[in-house]
XYZ file of C-alpha atoms in Angstrom:
345
model
C 0.006 0.148 -0.088
C 0.978 3.310 -0.823
C 2.242 5.419 1.848
C -0.427 8.213 0.879
C -2.866 6.090 0.407
C -2.289 4.313 4.562
C -2.611 8.530 5.302
C -5.499 8.585 3.111
C -6.690 5.373 4.993
C -6.417 7.040 8.552
C -7.933 10.472 7.921
C -11.372 9.094 6.044
C -11.818 6.495 8.801
C -12.029 9.265 11.521
C -13.880 11.273 9.197
C -15.824 8.460 9.085
C -16.505 8.380 13.377
C -17.347 12.304 13.103
C -19.683 12.229 10.171
C -21.655 9.278 11.327
C -22.168 10.446 14.788
C -22.829 14.210 13.188
C -26.404 12.416 11.668
C -27.506 11.523 15.019
C -26.881 14.812 16.776
C -28.019 16.656 13.909
C -31.531 14.912 13.669
C -32.023 15.502 17.795
C -31.669 19.003 17.130
C -33.779 18.852 14.307
C -36.248 17.701 16.318
C -36.057 19.787 18.898
C -36.281 22.856 16.833
C -39.371 21.180 15.273
C -41.176 20.449 18.588
C -41.494 24.198 18.854
C -41.768 25.799 15.238
C -42.305 25.189 11.529
C -40.190 22.199 10.481
C -36.587 22.056 8.287
C -39.115 19.825 5.534
C -41.907 22.477 5.493
C -39.261 25.305 4.747
C -38.591 26.469 8.431
C -35.035 27.697 9.555
C -35.791 27.169 13.319
C -33.111 25.175 13.749
C -30.740 27.958 13.339
C -31.049 28.594 16.688
C -31.062 25.031 17.951
C -27.490 24.396 19.909
C -27.481 21.306 19.752
C -27.788 21.500 15.552
C -24.910 23.378 15.790
C -22.637 20.628 17.704
C -23.611 18.467 15.397
C -22.827 20.928 12.315
C -19.302 21.545 14.201
C -18.914 17.307 14.203
C -19.830 17.598 10.821
C -17.321 20.243 9.946
C -14.163 18.441 11.476
C -14.905 15.560 9.691
C -15.236 16.772 6.397
C -11.992 18.642 7.379
C -10.098 14.988 7.963
C -12.177 14.022 4.719
C -10.473 16.902 2.455
C -7.143 16.265 3.847
C -7.698 12.718 3.068
C -8.585 13.683 -0.695
C -5.376 15.265 -0.986
C -3.107 12.167 -0.458
C -5.415 9.436 -2.152
C -7.412 8.966 -4.655
C -11.860 9.590 -4.360
C -11.985 5.897 -5.219
C -10.612 5.011 -2.172
C -11.376 7.738 0.179
C -15.247 7.478 -1.039
C -15.969 4.205 -0.098
C -15.032 4.356 3.219
C -17.559 6.840 4.197
C -19.477 3.537 4.602
C -18.324 3.460 8.283
C -20.038 6.350 8.999
C -23.210 4.434 8.149
C -22.300 1.563 10.685
C -21.728 4.572 12.946
C -25.076 6.240 12.281
C -27.225 2.743 12.091
C -25.841 2.283 16.229
C -26.293 5.197 17.295
C -29.837 5.564 15.806
C -30.168 2.441 17.365
C -29.169 3.496 20.903
C -30.125 7.315 20.853
C -32.995 7.580 18.589
C -34.962 4.114 18.946
C -34.355 3.425 15.438
C -34.361 -0.879 15.731
C -30.955 -2.107 14.263
C -31.988 -6.101 13.708
C -29.741 -9.006 13.124
C -29.338 -7.916 9.607
C -28.283 -4.887 9.777
C -25.760 -6.112 11.949
C -25.078 -8.504 8.891
C -24.948 -5.110 6.712
C -22.398 -3.296 8.832
C -20.141 -6.598 8.789
C -20.644 -6.411 4.555
C -19.560 -2.480 4.459
C -16.611 -3.009 6.570
C -15.178 -6.422 4.232
C -16.275 -4.030 1.404
C -14.070 -1.555 2.805
C -10.678 -3.605 3.484
C -11.173 -4.758 -0.223
C -11.147 -1.798 -1.801
C -8.290 -0.595 0.668
C -6.377 -3.204 -0.454
C -6.755 -2.916 -3.938
C -7.137 1.078 -4.307
C -5.142 2.679 -7.040
C -2.055 5.314 -6.077
C -2.406 8.960 -6.802
C -0.999 10.537 -9.980
C 1.313 12.987 -9.366
C 0.104 16.999 -10.299
C 2.252 19.832 -10.799
C -0.117 22.782 -10.789
C -3.940 23.731 -10.694
C -3.270 24.069 -14.248
C -3.562 20.440 -15.048
C -6.215 19.647 -12.775
C -7.810 22.286 -14.924
C -7.392 20.357 -18.257
C -8.663 17.747 -16.479
C -11.832 19.451 -15.493
C -12.788 20.676 -18.648
C -11.958 18.063 -21.510
C -14.620 17.168 -23.464
C -16.194 14.054 -21.402
C -16.182 15.614 -17.512
C -17.760 18.839 -19.586
C -20.784 16.446 -20.113
C -20.693 15.035 -16.931
C -21.309 18.282 -15.608
C -23.502 19.427 -17.556
C -25.674 16.374 -17.433
C -25.738 16.459 -13.510
C -26.595 20.068 -13.782
C -29.797 19.090 -15.635
C -30.934 16.592 -13.264
C -30.523 18.612 -10.422
C -32.530 21.724 -12.078
C -35.045 18.891 -13.267
C -35.150 17.432 -9.083
C -35.437 21.029 -7.638
C -37.569 22.838 -10.243
C -40.362 19.645 -11.290
C -39.724 17.003 -9.000
C -38.965 18.422 -5.254
C -42.614 20.284 -5.203
C -44.863 16.850 -6.261
C -42.733 14.400 -4.893
C -40.216 16.123 -2.145
C -42.051 14.832 0.835
C -43.391 11.369 -0.285
C -39.918 10.198 -2.061
C -36.705 10.517 -0.406
C -34.508 10.153 -3.958
C -35.630 13.656 -4.713
C -33.317 15.164 -2.105
C -30.696 12.303 -2.042
C -30.225 13.150 -5.348
C -29.597 16.337 -5.596
C -27.194 16.163 -2.669
C -25.541 13.495 -4.241
C -25.266 14.532 -7.739
C -23.916 18.019 -5.996
C -21.696 15.568 -3.679
C -19.706 14.460 -6.733
C -18.902 17.620 -8.058
C -17.997 18.724 -4.682
C -15.673 16.229 -4.135
C -13.632 17.292 -7.628
C -13.893 20.613 -6.614
C -12.491 19.675 -3.351
C -9.911 17.773 -4.831
C -8.528 20.210 -6.563
C -8.843 22.833 -3.910
C -6.519 20.498 -1.870
C -4.001 19.414 -3.663
C -3.555 23.765 -4.366
C -3.211 24.352 -1.061
C -0.804 21.266 -0.532
C 1.363 23.050 -3.994
C 0.988 26.298 -2.391
C 2.357 25.178 1.173
C 5.501 23.321 -1.001
C 6.071 26.633 -2.014
C 4.194 26.550 -5.607
C 1.624 29.398 -4.749
C -1.712 28.772 -6.649
C -3.466 31.267 -5.047
C -3.201 34.087 -7.824
C -4.255 31.149 -9.983
C -8.235 32.178 -11.116
C -8.634 28.429 -11.941
C -8.399 28.149 -8.067
C -10.953 30.427 -7.103
C -13.474 28.782 -9.756
C -12.794 25.845 -7.915
C -13.236 27.556 -4.741
C -16.746 28.988 -5.555
C -18.045 25.682 -7.218
C -17.340 23.718 -3.936
C -19.028 26.247 -1.993
C -22.296 26.586 -3.722
C -22.565 22.827 -4.378
C -21.750 22.538 -0.539
C -24.862 25.148 0.546
C -27.221 23.097 -1.904
C -26.419 19.952 -0.160
C -26.602 20.922 3.080
C -29.898 22.440 2.803
C -31.200 19.177 0.512
C -29.505 16.977 3.604
C -31.565 18.613 6.349
C -34.514 18.158 4.429
C -33.953 14.482 3.808
C -32.981 13.976 7.215
C -36.066 15.728 8.719
C -38.702 13.959 6.519
C -36.888 10.438 6.416
C -35.585 7.688 8.997
C -31.985 8.353 9.568
C -31.178 4.938 8.707
C -32.884 5.392 5.564
C -31.483 8.150 4.520
C -27.815 7.385 5.512
C -27.233 4.225 3.266
C -29.220 5.527 -0.150
C -27.421 8.782 0.325
C -23.583 6.922 0.424
C -24.328 4.674 -2.213
C -25.884 7.535 -4.451
C -23.117 9.717 -3.733
C -19.824 6.945 -3.685
C -21.387 5.393 -7.223
C -21.622 9.083 -8.795
C -18.179 10.636 -7.297
C -16.368 7.266 -8.303
C -18.073 7.949 -11.782
C -17.107 11.956 -11.922
C -13.261 10.265 -10.978
C -12.711 7.842 -13.336
C -13.736 10.736 -15.593
C -11.600 13.590 -14.067
C -8.945 11.935 -13.152
C -8.554 8.697 -14.487
C -8.233 6.437 -11.713
C -8.181 3.740 -13.745
C -5.782 4.736 -16.227
C -2.727 2.030 -15.745
C -4.565 -0.203 -13.263
C -4.737 -4.004 -14.153
C -8.351 -5.754 -15.083
C -8.155 -7.722 -11.778
C -7.687 -4.601 -9.811
C -10.395 -2.630 -11.225
C -12.317 -5.601 -10.275
C -11.359 -6.126 -7.290
C -12.691 -2.326 -6.273
C -15.762 -3.113 -8.070
C -16.597 -5.835 -6.164
C -15.865 -4.523 -2.750
C -17.931 -1.388 -3.653
C -20.416 -4.118 -4.411
C -20.190 -5.433 -1.211
C -20.141 -2.379 0.750
C -23.710 -1.558 -1.683
C -25.430 -4.328 -0.572
C -24.504 -3.877 3.033
C -26.132 -0.552 2.716
C -28.994 -2.020 1.412
C -29.353 -4.514 3.713
C -29.269 -1.507 6.247
C -32.032 0.190 4.218
C -34.257 -3.026 4.298
C -34.197 -3.913 8.048
C -35.131 -0.682 9.345
C -38.178 0.302 10.564
C -39.353 3.927 8.823
C -40.704 6.786 10.684
C -43.945 6.730 12.046
C -46.219 9.593 9.674
C -47.784 12.215 12.104
C -51.408 12.280 12.696
C -50.976 15.734 11.376
C -50.015 14.859 8.274
C -51.926 11.728 7.808
C -55.442 13.825 7.484
C -53.239 16.736 5.842
C -54.650 15.605 2.742
C -58.480 15.674 3.447
C -60.464 18.242 2.243
C -61.510 21.123 4.093
C -64.576 20.875 2.114
C -65.220 17.396 3.697
C -66.065 16.122 7.169
C -66.885 12.676 8.566
C -70.346 12.033 10.113
C -70.624 8.884 12.320
C -74.419 7.282 12.905
C -75.611 5.951 15.776
C -75.487 2.526 14.000
C -71.926 2.811 14.244
C -71.792 3.811 10.272
C -69.104 6.608 9.201
C -69.892 8.351 5.994
C -68.407 11.295 4.078
C -70.361 14.550 4.521
C -70.321 17.775 2.569
C -70.104 21.562 4.532
C -73.122 22.164 2.378
C -75.203 19.223 3.314
C -77.818 18.580 5.821
C -76.480 16.304 8.657
C -79.543 13.822 9.808
C -81.400 13.209 12.775
C -79.037 10.311 13.989
C -75.699 11.911 13.653
C -73.988 10.980 16.952
C -70.461 13.279 15.952
C -69.341 15.265 13.067
C -65.427 14.895 12.550
C -63.807 17.834 10.398
C -60.446 17.463 9.186
C -59.130 19.876 11.856
C -59.780 18.069 15.309
C -56.578 15.941 14.026
C -54.372 18.571 14.110
């Protein structure tokens, strides 16, 4: 194993521990904020005043910083899949702190994540040597990666402008899709920034080069978008479901983007590539098992009846029958009670 890969591995593992914990801390903060104000999934930003959410945010920042340094020394194909370890941390803490039960098959999923991560670490390619930010810019502006970037932006716009208003509250793939696709572009930009910082510290300043600041602007934009939609996903759906699905999609898009931009597989043998892909599929299987064995969040009573029309009530007759009743209709004498949708809010 290369020295850079070993350092990147250690940083990635530490990062996973912090990030996995941050999911749970932020979820607790979102729950507290939602108890006394508009929830994040409804467009509220009350969580910004919740100290626990900020603790979770700080924990995530520490984890992301460690992840940022890891990308400087190791290729994305090694660092990104190790995010599976954060899934294990979040699943265990969700079991202990959020009463989201972790079943026996879930434990098997955790084991598969660890085994798959080990295979990836043992067969990951080494990092390519890059001497300036211009080299990264040339990689980012090659036709293949420009096509990927244009496709990613188009899909994100469709998800945000068309799918979110219609399916955001019922289908987690809308929020997670935005996070994952943006995440792949974030990783590419962050890796470019990290290399620029590394070269600057080594004496070859990259600060004055305009390409560096373009990568910074892209990274900031994508990170803000990710955080916004990740908050919505966490506040709307079960943490133990969001984490593995987000990991699987984010890792897949990042590996694809890295393979296109940095040509990670260049010079690697077929057996090495197959081993890494098998390791990733093992990790992906583990995350799917975790997803399939966790209980969904119970739907709030108010949400269950929110779709009822305010013009229709439910009348209870003396014989036990329940009929729909429109506001402009007269009630029968034997009516025992009239239940309107507002009763459940």
